[in-house]
Coordinates of C-alpha atoms and ligand atoms in Angstrom, one line a residue:
M1 CA -3.7 -14.5 4.9
G2 CA -6.8 -12.3 3.2
A3 CA -7.3 -10.8 0.0
G4 CA -9.6 -7.8 -0.6
L5 CA -10.7 -6.4 -4.1
S6 CA -11.7 -3.6 -5.6
L7 CA -14.5 -3.1 -7.9
N8 CA -14.7 -0.8 -10.8
L9 CA -14.3 -2.0 -14.9
G10 CA -13.2 -3.7 -17.3
F11 CA -9.1 -3.0 -18.0
G12 CA -6.3 -2.0 -20.2
F13 CA -4.1 1.0 -20.6
A14 CA -2.8 3.1 -22.6
L15 CA 1.9 2.5 -23.2
A16 CA 2.7 6.3 -23.4
N17 CA 4.2 6.2 -26.7
Q18 CA 8.2 8.3 -25.9
L19 CA 11.0 9.1 -27.9
P20 CA 14.3 8.9 -26.5
L21 CA 15.2 12.0 -24.5
R22 CA 18.6 13.2 -24.6
D23 CA 19.9 12.5 -20.8
K24 CA 19.4 16.0 -19.6
D25 CA 15.5 16.5 -20.6
R26 CA 14.1 13.2 -19.1
P27 CA 12.4 14.3 -16.4
N28 CA 12.8 14.3 -12.9
V29 CA 11.5 12.8 -10.2
V30 CA 10.2 13.4 -6.5
F31 CA 8.5 11.1 -4.2
V32 CA 7.6 11.7 -0.6
L33 CA 6.6 8.4 1.4
T34 CA 4.6 8.9 4.4
D35 CA 4.0 5.7 7.1
D36 CA 1.1 4.8 8.5
Q37 CA -0.6 7.9 6.6
D38 CA -4.5 7.1 6.3
L39 CA -6.6 8.5 3.4
H40 CA -10.2 8.7 4.6
L41 CA -9.3 10.0 8.5
D42 CA -9.1 13.3 7.0
S43 CA -5.2 13.9 7.4
L44 CA -4.5 15.4 3.9
Q45 CA -7.0 18.1 5.0
Y46 CA -4.6 19.5 8.1
M47 CA -1.6 19.8 5.2
P48 CA -1.9 23.1 3.2
F49 CA 1.5 22.5 1.7
V50 CA 0.5 19.4 0.5
R51 CA -3.3 20.7 -0.7
K52 CA -0.8 23.5 -2.6
H53 CA 0.8 22.3 -3.9
L54 CA -0.1 18.7 -4.7
I55 CA -3.9 18.8 -4.5
E56 CA -4.2 21.8 -6.4
K57 CA -1.6 21.4 -8.6
G58 CA -1.4 17.7 -9.8
T59 CA -4.2 14.5 -10.2
S60 CA -5.0 12.5 -6.7
F61 CA -6.1 9.2 -7.3
N62 CA -8.7 8.4 -4.5
K63 CA -9.2 4.4 -4.8
H64 CA -5.0 3.8 -4.5
Y65 CA -4.4 0.8 -2.3
C66 CA -1.6 -0.7 -0.3
T67 CA -1.8 -4.9 -1.3
T68 CA -0.9 -5.5 2.4
A69 CA -2.1 -3.1 5.8
L70 CA 2.1 -3.6 7.6
C71 CA 5.1 -1.6 6.2
C72 CA 8.0 -3.4 5.1
P73 CA 6.2 -5.7 2.7
S74 CA 4.0 -2.8 1.5
R75 CA 6.9 -1.6 1.0
V76 CA 8.6 -4.1 -0.7
T77 CA 5.7 -4.7 -2.8
L78 CA 5.9 -1.1 -3.9
W79 CA 9.7 -1.1 -5.2
T80 CA 10.0 -4.4 -7.3
G81 CA 5.9 -4.8 -7.9
K82 CA 4.9 -7.7 -6.5
V83 CA 2.0 -8.6 -4.5
P84 CA 3.5 -10.3 -0.7
H85 CA 3.0 -14.1 -1.8
N86 CA 5.5 -13.3 -4.7
T87 CA 8.2 -12.3 -2.4
N88 CA 7.7 -13.5 0.5
V89 CA 8.2 -11.0 2.1
T90 CA 5.0 -10.9 4.5
D91 CA 6.4 -9.6 7.9
V92 CA 8.0 -6.6 9.4
N93 CA 11.0 -8.9 11.3
P94 CA 12.0 -12.4 10.0
P95 CA 12.1 -15.0 9.4
Y96 CA 8.9 -13.8 7.0
G97 CA 9.5 -10.7 6.7
G98 CA 12.4 -7.3 7.4
Y99 CA 15.2 -6.7 5.5
P100 CA 17.0 -10.1 5.9
K101 CA 14.2 -11.5 4.5
F102 CA 14.4 -9.1 1.2
V103 CA 17.7 -10.1 0.9
N104 CA 17.6 -13.6 1.3
Q105 CA 15.0 -13.7 -1.8
S106 CA 17.6 -11.7 -4.3
L107 CA 15.3 -9.1 -4.3
N108 CA 18.3 -6.3 -3.1
D109 CA 19.7 -7.6 -6.6
N110 CA 16.2 -7.1 -8.6
Y111 CA 14.2 -3.9 -7.8
F112 CA 13.4 -0.5 -8.9
P113 CA 16.2 1.7 -7.9
V114 CA 18.5 -0.8 -9.7
W115 CA 16.5 -1.0 -12.9
L116 CA 16.4 3.1 -12.4
Q117 CA 20.8 3.3 -12.3
Q118 CA 20.9 1.2 -14.9
A119 CA 18.9 3.0 -16.9
G120 CA 21.1 6.5 -16.3
Y121 CA 18.9 7.9 -13.0
N122 CA 21.0 9.3 -10.5
T123 CA 19.3 7.7 -7.1
Y124 CA 18.8 9.2 -3.6
Y125 CA 16.9 7.5 -1.4
T126 CA 16.5 9.2 2.9
G127 CA 14.7 8.0 5.7
K128 CA 13.5 4.6 6.1
L129 CA 13.5 1.9 3.8
F130 CA 12.4 -1.3 5.2
N131 CA 12.1 -3.1 8.9
A132 CA 15.3 -4.5 10.6
H133 CA 17.6 -2.5 8.5
T134 CA 19.8 -2.6 11.6
V135 CA 23.0 -0.9 13.0
L136 CA 24.0 -4.3 13.4
N137 CA 22.7 -5.5 9.5
Y138 CA 23.2 -2.1 7.6
N139 CA 26.1 -3.0 5.6
D140 CA 25.2 -6.9 5.3
P141 CA 25.2 -6.1 2.5
Y142 CA 24.2 -2.1 1.9
P143 CA 20.5 -1.8 0.0
R144 CA 22.2 -1.8 -4.0
G145 CA 20.4 0.8 -6.2
Y146 CA 22.1 4.0 -4.7
T147 CA 23.9 7.2 -5.9
G148 CA 23.2 8.5 -2.4
S149 CA 21.6 7.1 -0.2
D150 CA 21.2 8.0 4.0
F151 CA 18.5 5.8 6.2
L152 CA 17.0 6.2 9.2
L153 CA 17.6 2.2 10.9
D154 CA 16.6 0.1 13.8
P155 CA 15.9 0.0 16.7
F156 CA 15.5 3.9 16.4
T157 CA 13.8 3.9 13.5
Y158 CA 10.5 5.5 15.0
E159 CA 12.1 6.9 17.6
Y160 CA 10.6 10.6 16.7
L161 CA 13.5 12.8 18.6
N162 CA 16.4 10.1 19.0
S163 CA 16.9 8.7 15.2
T164 CA 19.9 7.0 13.9
F165 CA 20.6 7.6 10.3
Q166 CA 23.6 6.1 8.0
R167 CA 24.8 7.9 5.3
N168 CA 26.0 5.7 2.0
Q169 CA 28.8 4.1 3.1
E170 CA 29.7 5.0 6.1
A171 CA 28.9 5.0 9.9
P172 CA 25.4 4.9 11.2
R173 CA 25.5 8.2 13.4
S174 CA 22.2 9.1 15.8
H175 CA 20.7 12.3 15.9
E176 CA 19.8 12.3 19.5
G177 CA 17.7 15.3 20.1
E178 CA 16.8 16.2 17.0
Y179 CA 13.3 16.3 15.5
S180 CA 13.6 12.9 13.1
T181 CA 12.0 14.8 9.9
D182 CA 13.9 18.0 10.0
V183 CA 16.6 15.6 10.0
M184 CA 16.0 14.7 7.1
A185 CA 14.4 17.6 5.5
E186 CA 18.0 18.9 5.3
K187 CA 19.4 15.6 3.9
A188 CA 16.7 15.5 1.4
Y189 CA 17.7 19.1 0.6
G190 CA 21.5 17.7 0.4
F191 CA 20.7 14.8 -2.0
L192 CA 18.4 17.9 -4.5
N193 CA 21.7 20.3 -4.4
D194 CA 24.1 17.5 -5.5
A195 CA 21.5 15.5 -8.5
V196 CA 21.0 19.4 -9.5
R197 CA 24.7 19.4 -10.0
D198 CA 24.8 16.1 -12.0
L199 CA 21.8 17.0 -14.8
E200 CA 23.7 17.7 -17.0
N201 CA 24.8 13.8 -17.0
R202 CA 21.8 12.6 -15.6
P203 CA 18.2 12.4 -14.4
F204 CA 16.8 12.0 -11.1
F205 CA 14.9 10.0 -8.2
L206 CA 14.8 11.1 -4.9
T207 CA 12.6 9.9 -2.0
V208 CA 12.1 10.9 1.0
A209 CA 9.8 8.9 3.2
P210 CA 9.4 10.3 6.5
I211 CA 8.2 7.7 9.7
S212 CA 5.3 10.5 10.6
P213 CA 2.8 9.9 11.1
H214 CA 3.8 6.3 12.9
A215 CA 3.9 5.8 16.1
N216 CA 7.0 6.5 18.0
V217 CA 7.9 3.4 18.8
H218 CA 10.6 3.5 21.8
I219 CA 13.4 0.8 22.4
T220 CA 14.2 0.0 25.7
A221 CA 15.8 -3.5 25.0
Y222 CA 17.9 -4.7 21.8
S223 CA 20.1 -7.3 20.8
E224 CA 20.2 -8.9 17.2
T225 CA 17.5 -11.8 18.4
N226 CA 15.3 -9.7 21.2
Q227 CA 13.4 -6.5 21.0
M228 CA 11.8 -5.1 23.6
S229 CA 10.1 -1.3 23.0
V230 CA 7.0 0.9 23.6
F231 CA 4.6 2.1 21.0
T232 CA 3.1 5.5 21.7
E233 CA 1.1 8.1 20.0
P234 CA 3.7 10.1 17.4
I235 CA 6.1 13.2 18.5
P236 CA 4.9 16.4 16.8
A237 CA 8.4 19.3 16.4
K238 CA 8.1 21.1 19.2
R239 CA 6.6 24.7 17.1
H240 CA 3.9 22.3 16.0
E241 CA 3.0 21.4 19.9
H242 CA 0.1 23.5 20.2
L243 CA -1.9 23.1 16.7
F244 CA -5.0 21.4 16.5
K245 CA -6.8 21.6 20.5
D246 CA -10.0 20.8 19.0
V247 CA -9.7 18.6 16.9
K248 CA -10.9 14.7 16.9
V249 CA -11.0 11.2 14.8
P250 CA -13.4 12.5 12.7
R251 CA -17.2 10.7 14.1
T252 CA -17.7 8.7 10.3
K253 CA -20.9 6.0 11.7
N254 CA -18.0 2.9 12.5
F255 CA -16.5 5.0 15.0
N256 CA -16.7 3.2 18.2
P257 CA -20.1 1.7 16.2
D258 CA -23.5 -0.1 18.7
Q259 CA -22.3 -3.3 16.8
V260 CA -19.5 -4.3 15.3
T261 CA -19.9 -7.7 12.6
I262 CA -16.1 -8.2 12.2
W263 CA -15.3 -11.6 13.0
G264 CA -12.0 -11.8 13.2
K265 CA -10.9 -13.9 16.4
L266 CA -7.7 -12.8 15.1
V267 CA -8.3 -9.6 15.9
A268 CA -8.8 -8.2 19.7
R269 CA -12.4 -7.4 19.5
P270 CA -12.3 -5.3 22.1
A271 CA -16.0 -4.2 24.4
A272 CA -17.3 0.0 23.0
A273 CA -14.5 2.2 23.9
E274 CA -15.4 3.9 27.1
P275 CA -15.0 7.6 27.2
V276 CA -11.8 8.0 28.2
N277 CA -10.2 5.8 25.7
V278 CA -11.8 7.6 23.5
D279 CA -10.2 10.6 24.9
Y280 CA -6.9 9.5 24.2
N281 CA -7.7 8.0 20.8
D282 CA -8.7 11.9 19.9
H283 CA -5.2 12.7 21.4
F284 CA -3.2 10.1 19.6
Y285 CA -5.6 11.0 16.3
R286 CA -4.2 14.9 16.7
Q287 CA -0.7 13.9 17.5
R288 CA -0.7 12.1 14.2
L289 CA -2.1 15.4 12.4
R290 CA 1.0 17.9 13.9
S291 CA 4.2 15.4 13.4
L292 CA 2.5 15.6 10.1
Q293 CA 3.6 19.3 9.9
A294 CA 6.6 19.0 9.5
V295 CA 5.8 16.3 6.6
D296 CA 3.8 19.5 5.2
E297 CA 7.0 22.1 5.7
L298 CA 8.8 19.5 3.7
V299 CA 7.2 19.1 0.9
D300 CA 6.6 22.9 0.2
G301 CA 11.1 23.3 1.1
L302 CA 11.1 20.8 -1.6
I303 CA 9.1 22.0 -4.0
T304 CA 10.5 26.2 -3.5
R305 CA 14.3 24.1 -4.8
L306 CA 13.3 23.1 -7.3
E307 CA 11.3 26.3 -8.5
G308 CA 14.7 28.4 -7.3
Y309 CA 16.9 25.7 -8.8
G310 CA 14.6 26.6 -12.5
I311 CA 13.7 22.2 -12.7
L312 CA 10.1 21.9 -10.9
E313 CA 8.3 21.5 -14.8
N314 CA 10.5 19.0 -15.7
T315 CA 9.9 16.8 -12.3
Y316 CA 7.5 14.7 -11.4
F317 CA 6.8 14.9 -7.3
V318 CA 4.5 11.5 -6.1
Y319 CA 3.5 11.5 -2.7
S320 CA 2.0 8.6 -1.0
S321 CA 2.0 6.4 1.8
D322 CA 3.3 2.7 2.7
N323 CA -0.6 1.7 4.0
G324 CA -3.3 3.5 6.2
Y325 CA -4.8 3.5 9.4
H326 CA -7.7 3.1 11.6
I327 CA -8.7 4.9 14.8
G328 CA -11.6 3.4 16.9
Q329 CA -13.3 2.7 13.2
H330 CA -14.6 -0.7 13.6
R331 CA -14.0 0.0 17.8
L332 CA -10.1 -1.3 17.0
Q333 CA -7.8 0.6 18.8
P334 CA -5.0 2.4 16.4
G335 CA -3.2 0.2 14.4
K336 CA -3.3 -0.6 11.2
T337 CA -3.1 -4.6 9.6
C338 CA -6.2 -5.3 9.2
G339 CA -8.9 -5.4 5.5
Y340 CA -10.8 -2.5 6.6
E341 CA -10.5 0.8 4.2
E342 CA -9.2 3.0 6.9
D343 CA -6.4 0.7 6.9
I344 CA -5.7 -0.6 2.8
N345 CA -6.8 3.0 0.6
V346 CA -4.1 5.6 1.0
P347 CA -2.9 8.6 -0.5
L348 CA -1.6 8.7 -4.3
I349 CA -0.9 12.4 -5.6
I350 CA 1.0 13.2 -8.6
R351 CA 1.9 15.7 -10.3
G352 CA 4.2 17.3 -13.0
P353 CA 4.6 17.7 -16.8
G354 CA 1.2 16.6 -18.6
I355 CA -0.9 16.0 -15.3
A356 CA -4.5 17.2 -14.7
E357 CA -4.5 20.0 -12.3
N358 CA -6.5 19.6 -9.4
Q359 CA -8.4 17.0 -10.5
E360 CA -9.6 13.6 -9.4
A361 CA -9.1 10.2 -10.8
D362 CA -11.3 6.7 -9.5
I363 CA -9.8 4.4 -11.2
V364 CA -9.1 1.6 -8.8
T365 CA -4.7 1.3 -8.8
S366 CA -2.3 -0.5 -6.1
H367 CA 1.0 -0.5 -4.8
T368 CA 1.4 -2.9 -7.3
D369 CA 1.3 -0.4 -10.1
L370 CA 4.2 1.3 -9.1
A371 CA 6.9 0.5 -10.0
P372 CA 5.9 0.5 -13.4
T373 CA 4.4 3.2 -14.0
F374 CA 7.1 5.0 -12.7
L375 CA 9.3 2.9 -15.2
E376 CA 6.9 3.8 -18.2
L377 CA 6.7 7.7 -17.0
L378 CA 10.2 7.8 -16.9
G379 CA 9.9 5.9 -20.7
I380 CA 11.9 2.6 -19.8
P381 CA 11.4 -0.6 -20.8
L382 CA 9.4 -2.8 -18.3
Q383 CA 11.5 -5.2 -16.8
G384 CA 10.6 -8.3 -15.1
D385 CA 7.2 -10.0 -14.3
F386 CA 4.6 -7.1 -12.5
D387 CA 1.9 -8.3 -10.3
G388 CA 0.5 -4.8 -11.1
S389 CA 0.3 -2.3 -14.5
P390 CA 1.0 0.9 -15.2
I391 CA -0.9 3.7 -13.9
P392 CA -2.6 6.2 -17.0
L393 CA -1.6 9.6 -16.2
M394 CA -2.1 12.1 -18.6
A395 CA -5.9 13.7 -19.2
E396 CA -6.8 11.9 -21.7
E397 CA -4.7 8.2 -20.5
L398 CA -6.8 8.5 -17.8
R399 CA -10.5 9.1 -19.3
S400 CA -9.7 6.4 -21.7
A401 CA -9.0 3.9 -18.8
E402 CA -12.4 5.2 -16.5
N403 CA -14.5 2.0 -18.6
A404 CA -11.5 -0.4 -19.6
R405 CA -9.3 -0.6 -16.3
R406 CA -8.3 -3.7 -14.3
E407 CA -11.5 -3.5 -11.4
H408 CA -10.1 -5.5 -9.2
V409 CA -7.0 -4.8 -6.2
N410 CA -5.8 -8.2 -4.4
V411 CA -5.0 -7.4 -0.5
E412 CA -3.3 -9.8 2.1
F413 CA -2.1 -10.0 4.8
W414 CA 0.4 -12.9 7.4
G415 CA 0.7 -12.5 11.0
R416 CA -2.0 -11.5 13.9
A417 CA -5.1 -10.4 11.3
I418 CA -6.6 -11.2 8.2
G419 CA -9.0 -9.2 5.4
E420 CA -9.9 -10.2 2.0
G421 CA -12.2 -7.9 0.3
I422 CA -13.8 -6.7 -2.6
Y423 CA -14.7 -3.8 -3.5
E424 CA -16.3 -2.6 -6.9
P425 CA -17.7 1.7 -6.4
K426 CA -19.5 2.2 -9.3
P427 CA -22.2 1.4 -11.7
E428 CA -24.2 -1.1 -9.1
Y429 CA -21.7 -3.0 -6.8
S430 CA -19.8 -2.2 -3.9
L431 CA -18.6 -5.1 -2.3
Y432 CA -15.7 -6.5 0.6
Y433 CA -15.6 -10.0 0.1
S434 CA -13.0 -12.3 2.8
V435 CA -12.3 -15.7 4.0
W436 CA -10.3 -16.0 7.3
C437 CA -7.6 -18.5 8.2
N438 CA -10.2 -20.1 10.5
N439 CA -12.6 -20.1 7.6
E440 CA -14.7 -17.5 8.7
H441 CA -16.1 -15.1 5.9
E442 CA -17.6 -11.6 6.3
L443 CA -19.1 -10.1 3.1
Y444 CA -20.1 -6.0 3.1
D445 CA -22.2 -4.5 0.2
M446 CA -20.6 -1.4 0.4
T447 CA -23.2 0.8 -2.0
V448 CA -25.4 1.2 1.4
D449 CA -22.6 -0.1 4.3
P450 CA -19.5 1.8 3.5
G451 CA -18.7 1.0 7.4
Q452 CA -19.0 -2.1 7.0
L453 CA -21.1 -2.7 10.2
H454 CA -23.3 -5.8 8.3
N455 CA -21.7 -9.2 7.5
L456 CA -23.7 -10.5 4.9
L457 CA -22.2 -14.1 6.1
A458 CA -22.3 -16.9 9.2
A459 CA -19.5 -17.1 9.5
D460 CA -19.1 -20.8 7.5
G461 CA -20.0 -18.7 4.3
H462 CA -23.8 -18.6 4.2
P463 CA -25.5 -15.9 3.2
L464 CA -27.5 -15.1 6.8
E465 CA -30.7 -13.1 4.3
S466 CA -31.9 -15.5 1.7
E467 CA -33.6 -13.1 -0.1
A468 CA -31.6 -10.6 -0.1
L469 CA -30.3 -9.4 -3.4
I470 CA -26.8 -7.7 -4.4
A471 CA -26.0 -6.7 -8.4
G472 CA -29.4 -8.6 -8.8
R473 CA -29.0 -12.2 -7.6
S474 CA -28.7 -14.1 -4.8
I475 CA -26.0 -13.5 -2.4
S476 CA -25.1 -17.0 -2.6
D477 CA -24.1 -16.3 -6.6
V478 CA -21.7 -13.4 -5.8
V479 CA -20.3 -15.5 -3.2
S480 CA -19.7 -17.9 -5.9
R481 CA -18.2 -15.7 -8.5
L482 CA -16.1 -14.0 -5.6
D483 CA -14.6 -17.0 -4.1
A484 CA -13.6 -17.9 -7.3
L485 CA -12.0 -14.6 -7.8
L486 CA -10.4 -14.7 -4.7
F487 CA -9.3 -18.7 -5.1
V488 CA -6.9 -17.4 -8.4
L489 CA -6.3 -14.1 -6.8
K490 CA -5.2 -15.7 -3.4
S491 CA -1.6 -17.6 -6.0
C492 CA -1.6 -16.2 -8.9
K493 CA 1.8 -14.5 -10.3
G494 CA 2.5 -11.2 -13.1
R495 CA -0.6 -11.5 -16.4
T496 CA -2.5 -14.2 -13.3
C497 CA -2.9 -11.0 -11.4
R498 CA -3.9 -8.7 -13.9
E499 CA -6.2 -10.9 -15.9
P500 CA -7.4 -12.7 -12.8
W501 CA -11.0 -13.5 -14.5
K502 CA -9.5 -15.3 -17.5
Q503 CA -7.9 -17.9 -15.7
L504 CA -11.5 -18.5 -14.8
H505 CA -12.4 -17.8 -18.3
P506 CA -9.6 -18.5 -21.1
A507 CA -11.8 -17.4 -24.0
G508 CA -11.5 -13.7 -22.4
N509 CA -15.2 -13.2 -22.1
V510 CA -15.9 -12.8 -18.9
E511 CA -13.8 -9.3 -17.3
T512 CA -15.5 -8.4 -14.5
L513 CA -17.7 -9.6 -11.8
A514 CA -20.8 -8.6 -13.5
D515 CA -19.9 -10.6 -16.6
A516 CA -19.5 -13.3 -14.2
L517 CA -22.6 -13.2 -12.5
R518 CA -24.4 -14.3 -16.0
S519 CA -26.4 -16.7 -14.5
R520 CA -25.6 -19.2 -17.4
Y521 CA -21.9 -19.3 -15.7
D522 CA -24.4 -20.8 -12.4
E523 CA -23.2 -24.4 -13.0
F524 CA -19.3 -23.8 -13.8
Y525 CA -19.5 -21.2 -10.1
A526 CA -21.0 -24.1 -7.9
E527 CA -18.8 -27.1 -9.1
Q528 CA -15.8 -24.4 -7.8
A529 CA -13.8 -25.2 -5.2
S530 CA -13.6 -23.1 -2.4
V531 CA -11.1 -20.5 -0.4
S532 CA -10.2 -22.8 2.4
F533 CA -7.2 -22.6 4.5
E534 CA -5.9 -25.5 6.6
Y535 CA -4.5 -23.6 9.6
C536 CA -4.1 -20.2 10.2
A537 CA 0.1 -19.8 10.1
A538 CA 2.2 -17.0 11.1
G539 CA 3.6 -16.9 7.2
Y540 CA 3.1 -17.7 4.0
I541 CA 3.1 -21.2 4.9
V542 CA 2.1 -23.0 1.4
N543 CA 0.4 -26.5 3.5
A544 CA -1.6 -24.2 5.3
E545 CA -2.6 -22.2 2.7
G546 CA -6.0 -24.3 1.7
P547 CA -5.9 -25.8 -2.1
M548 CA -3.9 -24.0 -4.4
W549 CA -5.4 -22.7 -8.0
E550 CA -3.4 -23.9 -10.9
T551 CA -3.0 -23.0 -13.9
D552 CA -2.6 -26.5 -15.6
S553 CA -5.7 -27.8 -13.9
L554 CA -7.7 -25.9 -16.3
M555 CA -9.6 -27.7 -18.3
I556 CA -12.1 -26.5 -21.7
R557 CA -15.1 -29.1 -22.3
D558 CA -18.2 -28.6 -23.4
G559 CA -17.6 -24.9 -24.5
A560 CA -17.1 -24.2 -20.6
P561 CA -13.9 -24.3 -18.5
W562 CA -13.6 -25.8 -15.3
Y563 CA -10.4 -27.6 -13.0
E564 CA -10.0 -30.5 -11.2
W565 CA -7.5 -31.6 -8.1
V566 CA -4.3 -32.9 -9.5
Ligands
NAG601 C1 8.0 -18.1 2.8 O1 9.6 -18.1 3.9 C2 8.6 -19.0 4.9 C3 10.3 -17.9 5.7 O2 11.9 -18.7 5.4 C4 9.2 -19.9 4.2 O3 9.2 -21.1 5.6 C5 7.7 -20.4 2.6 O4 7.9 -21.5 3.1 C6 8.3 -19.3 2.1 N1 6.8 -19.9 1.2 C7 7.1 -20.4 0.2 C8 5.7 -20.9 -0.9 O5 7.5 -20.3 -0.8
NAG602 C1 18.9 -16.2 5.5 O1 19.5 -17.2 4.4 C2 20.8 -17.4 5.7 C3 21.8 -18.6 5.0 O2 21.2 -19.3 4.0 C4 19.9 -17.8 6.8 O3 21.2 -18.3 7.7 C5 19.5 -16.4 7.6 O4 18.3 -17.4 8.6 C6 18.4 -16.6 6.4 N1 17.4 -15.2 6.6 C7 17.0 -14.7 6.4 C8 15.5 -14.1 7.3 O5 15.7 -16.1 6.4
NAG603 C1 19.7 7.7 21.9 O1 20.1 6.7 20.8 C2 21.8 6.7 20.9 C3 22.0 5.0 20.4 O2 21.3 5.6 19.1 C4 21.8 5.5 22.7 O3 22.5 6.0 23.5 C5 20.6 6.1 23.9 O4 20.8 5.9 24.9 C6 19.1 6.8 23.5 N1 18.9 8.3 24.2 C7 18.5 8.3 24.9 C8 17.2 9.4 25.4 O5 17.4 7.1 24.5

């Protein structure tokens, strides 16, 4: 596993003091959730309707992160408000993940749409819900919590031209030859119509989850235990095939660089790409942009209809993606699952009543925050122990949160690749720190090395340059704090995830890395156990995870907190 942290400043959020509204006055939500859409490769620049209707009419959260860069675990986090190590849905397929694991973890009875229905909302969903939600298990049991649903099913979820959808309690239906996103758009418009007809009684929450710009996955063999598939670039709708002929992957410094410093023995460390490989990657990139055009039209179609129904002003429109994507950065072939910025920093745009237009927000937010954010936005009491907290959305709340909100994001991954990091945009530090399951370490100073090209640590975690300073402290002093923070985060739960420094400093006098870097804590941090793993496991296996933080083992001695292994 791995974890990444993003640092801004402090903690605190304002609870909107909402009075109970009559049902017909409660706001509606339309949520468009794309699949593998980047923030860093400029895809939003090529979506004119998203720009016009959402970016220019709403607030863009530039520091929004997924908590794991893989579809199914990320979606489970998004719909439960819990980090993957608390859902234990860590993969796309059983035994560690997928829809069957979601059901086995009792999450189907206790997740966002269920809470929303209980609070009097009509809930509609079309598109991809989770992976391993299939033509064989779709009714065993049905996903709970939906007034109306029309799900894409595996193994045909990622076939752009041969999708299978399954509506309410009906049998699955193939749409061979039709374009997946266009089929979904019609379904979404139908649900919107249903929702509007019942608006006198109930407000609605409609989610539309198209597969674009995910790779196309063509299935060559399928049974309950076996799936053979071929991944290729995404397929656009016919009408968009001709677009963007000259567009290429942005040539950032970390695109196909001369050197890579990533340690990952678990990530294939590729050679500098040959021209033919670069050409393919550029083609792959263009196919992503082309496939997103149907999503762009879908956004326009939804907005136009909301306007036509006269409810646009009372509807929040939210746009995000389950995780990000890299193509050629760090010499990596197209893909995700890593902890690097391209994979984890994703779009989040919100427009609606009270939300500032054409604004950018730089507070640190993550997918764990979305379920509590939606609940609070809709005036529904927060239930359960969330690992995230409501995102301040209104301009005034945002301003006061800028210096007060938590500064970290904890990013995890199990399986073939691992990432753990610490970011921090302003003012003095911006860091990425990770410990791989083979106990190799990486640290990047993102203020001077945003492309993550110069790892400051040897594999064993010792600084490569003893003289270098970060935030005025030696690298080993900084690492001792980051490692302790990570140690708490990697097994945190609820409040511990939200306020990790408080675990280390129960008196509450340390709330940021800058606080923790005070020299009076040097001795304390020198004594802490380090993050280390016993072995690389394909899932969240406690024995593989190495020493775990235990709140009970924290003790206060001589005014300084410390803990010991019990
Ligand atoms: C997570 O699920 C896997 C697969 O079922 C299981 O082996 C493992 O023990 C679980 N981990 C925890 C911490 O419960
Ligand atoms: C879910 O639980 C059932 C019964 O305990 C078990 O047979 C099945 O293998 C489990 N599936 C997963 C994905 O863990
Ligand atoms: C499309 O999907 C159906 C199953 O829904 C399958 O029978 C058919 O062979 C697929 N067509 C192609 C061209 O793959």
